[in-house]
Tab-separated table of C-alpha atoms and ligand atoms in Angstrom:
chain	number	residue	atom	x	y	z
A	1	MET	CA	318.097	64.766	53.981
A	2	LEU	CA	317.271	61.490	53.201
A	3	ILE	CA	319.701	58.548	53.982
A	4	ARG	CA	318.155	55.781	51.992
A	5	HIS	CA	318.155	52.694	53.160
A	6	THR	CA	319.751	50.611	50.784
A	7	GLY	CA	318.735	46.902	51.938
A	8	ASN	CA	319.592	44.606	54.721
A	9	TYR	CA	320.280	47.412	57.359
A	10	ASN	CA	323.060	49.624	55.992
A	11	TRP	CA	322.386	52.340	54.521
A	12	ASP	CA	323.668	54.761	51.600
A	13	ASP	CA	326.953	56.326	52.311
A	14	VAL	CA	326.805	54.831	55.721
A	15	PRO	CA	330.317	53.007	56.224
A	16	VAL	CA	330.080	49.885	58.249
A	17	LEU	CA	332.473	49.786	61.487
A	18	VAL	CA	333.349	47.746	63.222
A	19	TYR	CA	333.024	48.650	66.866
A	20	LYS	CA	335.747	49.273	68.756
A	21	GLU	CA	336.618	50.979	72.335
A	22	GLN	CA	339.873	51.829	73.646
A	23	GLY	CA	341.625	49.951	71.226
A	24	ILE	CA	339.646	46.452	72.579
A	25	CYS	CA	337.269	44.993	69.787
A	26	PHE	CA	333.843	43.620	71.071
A	27	LYS	CA	332.526	40.564	70.135
A	28	ASP	CA	330.796	40.579	66.451
A	29	ILE	CA	329.529	44.213	66.679
A	30	THR	CA	329.317	46.887	63.680
A	31	ARG	CA	327.963	50.426	64.212
A	32	GLN	CA	326.992	52.861	61.412
A	33	VAL	CA	326.806	56.492	62.194
A	34	LEU	CA	323.353	57.669	61.028
A	35	LEU	CA	323.523	61.084	62.012
A	36	THR	CA	325.284	63.920	63.361
A	37	GLY	CA	323.898	66.676	64.709
A	38	ASP	CA	324.892	70.352	64.854
A	39	SER	CA	324.990	72.532	67.550
A	40	GLU	CA	320.723	72.852	67.798
A	41	LEU	CA	320.722	69.145	68.017
A	42	PRO	CA	324.137	68.157	69.827
A	43	CYS	CA	323.603	63.919	69.186
A	44	GLN	CA	324.346	60.789	67.143
A	45	LEU	CA	322.115	58.953	65.589
A	46	ARG	CA	323.848	54.969	65.536
A	47	TYR	CA	322.984	51.742	64.422
A	48	PHE	CA	324.382	49.042	65.915
A	49	GLU	CA	324.395	45.197	64.937
A	50	VAL	CA	325.023	42.567	67.146
A	51	ALA	CA	325.279	39.020	64.955
A	52	PRO	CA	324.329	36.085	67.243
A	53	GLY	CA	326.337	34.991	69.665
A	54	GLY	CA	328.151	38.504	69.872
A	55	HIS	CA	327.700	41.127	72.228
A	56	SER	CA	328.532	44.356	73.662
A	57	THR	CA	330.780	45.992	76.220
A	58	LEU	CA	330.237	46.137	79.373
A	59	GLU	CA	330.475	49.774	80.641
A	60	HIS	CA	328.467	52.469	82.076
A	61	HIS	CA	329.179	56.423	81.400
A	62	GLN	CA	327.746	59.821	82.310
A	63	HIS	CA	325.938	59.896	79.131
A	64	VAL	CA	322.763	58.868	78.075
A	65	HIS	CA	321.117	56.318	75.820
A	66	PHE	CA	318.285	56.237	74.342
A	67	VAL	CA	318.205	52.850	71.926
A	68	VAL	CA	315.586	51.610	69.739
A	69	ILE	CA	315.530	48.227	69.048
A	70	PHE	CA	315.095	47.789	65.443
A	71	ARG	CA	315.756	44.343	64.631
A	72	GLY	CA	315.780	40.759	65.931
A	73	GLU	CA	315.534	39.926	69.928
A	74	GLY	CA	318.133	39.351	72.585
A	75	ASP	CA	319.136	40.051	75.962
A	76	VAL	CA	320.185	43.567	77.998
A	77	LEU	CA	321.485	44.199	81.611
A	78	LEU	CA	320.212	47.091	82.834
A	79	GLY	CA	321.933	47.698	86.309
A	80	ASP	CA	321.111	44.710	88.347
A	81	ARG	CA	318.226	43.105	85.566
A	82	ILE	CA	318.641	41.376	82.743
A	83	TYR	CA	315.784	41.752	79.843
A	84	HIS	CA	314.629	39.946	76.803
A	85	VAL	CA	313.793	42.989	74.219
A	86	GLN	CA	312.778	42.757	70.637
A	87	GLU	CA	312.259	44.872	67.651
A	88	LYS	CA	310.174	47.739	68.784
A	89	ASP	CA	311.333	48.378	72.213
A	90	VAL	CA	312.393	51.101	73.622
A	91	ILE	CA	314.719	51.417	76.347
A	92	GLU	CA	316.387	54.216	78.402
A	93	ILE	CA	320.029	53.886	80.042
A	94	PRO	CA	320.593	56.455	82.541
A	95	ALA	CA	324.285	57.398	83.593
A	96	HIS	CA	326.304	55.496	84.943
A	97	ILE	CA	324.157	52.172	85.047
A	98	TRP	CA	326.162	48.708	83.940
A	99	HIS	CA	324.965	47.627	80.206
A	100	GLN	CA	325.298	45.386	78.015
A	101	PHE	CA	323.868	44.000	74.653
A	102	LYS	CA	323.658	40.052	74.061
A	103	ALA	CA	322.280	38.832	70.683
A	104	THR	CA	321.029	35.517	72.537
A	105	ALA	CA	318.783	34.111	69.876
A	106	ASN	CA	319.632	33.107	66.668
A	107	VAL	CA	319.234	36.183	64.741
A	108	PRO	CA	321.123	39.537	65.053
A	109	LEU	CA	320.121	41.964	67.328
A	110	GLY	CA	319.946	45.262	66.052
A	111	PHE	CA	319.240	48.405	67.085
A	112	LEU	CA	319.522	52.039	67.341
A	113	CYS	CA	321.423	54.211	69.731
A	114	LEU	CA	320.750	57.966	70.342
A	115	VAL	CA	324.162	59.714	72.121
A	116	ASN	CA	325.432	63.214	72.547
A	117	THR	CA	327.663	64.082	70.409
A	118	GLU	CA	330.125	64.886	72.485
A	119	ARG	CA	330.567	62.631	75.649
A	120	ASP	CA	332.623	61.026	78.367
A	121	LYS	CA	334.481	57.303	77.661
A	122	PRO	CA	332.755	54.597	79.050
A	123	ILE	CA	334.132	53.177	82.048
A	124	LEU	CA	335.055	49.600	81.773
A	125	PRO	CA	334.485	46.941	85.248
A	126	THR	CA	337.862	46.954	87.208
A	127	GLU	CA	337.884	43.163	88.879
A	128	ASP	CA	336.246	44.295	91.936
A	129	ASP	CA	333.031	45.570	90.104
A	130	LEU	CA	332.694	41.705	88.067
A	131	LYS	CA	333.238	40.661	91.807
A	132	LEU	CA	330.034	42.738	92.786
A	133	LEU	CA	328.447	41.560	89.773
A	134	GLN	CA	329.108	38.369	89.942
A	135	LYS	CA	327.116	38.061	93.624
A	136	ASP	CA	324.187	37.841	91.079
A	137	PRO	CA	324.041	34.621	89.837
A	138	ALA	CA	321.939	35.423	87.011
A	139	ILE	CA	324.308	38.398	86.029
A	140	ALA	CA	327.255	36.321	86.731
A	141	ALA	CA	325.890	33.827	84.023
A	142	PHE	CA	325.468	36.368	81.473
A	143	ILE	CA	327.976	39.230	81.409
A	144	ARG	CA	330.940	38.421	78.911
B	1	MN	MN1	326.730	52.483	76.952
């Protein structure tokens, strides 16, 4: 199967969805599901794009993400560290690690993300979680 790139980070017959989770709409982020595997490869390959100034959810979960930065640059919180990332960087997000992507430059941040098709729901921070995270000034300034 070939899914043809049709220009401008869109692919043939792949709808561009506004990214939502648990009824919450996150800031300036779209999702495209490029491939959904079968029992031999029970995973999905998605393309997310965060507009300049936008961000993904601050979350953690049991399932793991493999991410490849595909377009632009930005910053990512991984556990207790913030990294600047750019095209072709590869990221593993292990189970139950707080993570959030931000398009901090003046360009979109686009990334491919591989996940299990069957996966647990992300856990969002409680007030107590936020207080713990905010003990680190860099993280306090980063998270949205
Ligand atoms: Mn996640």
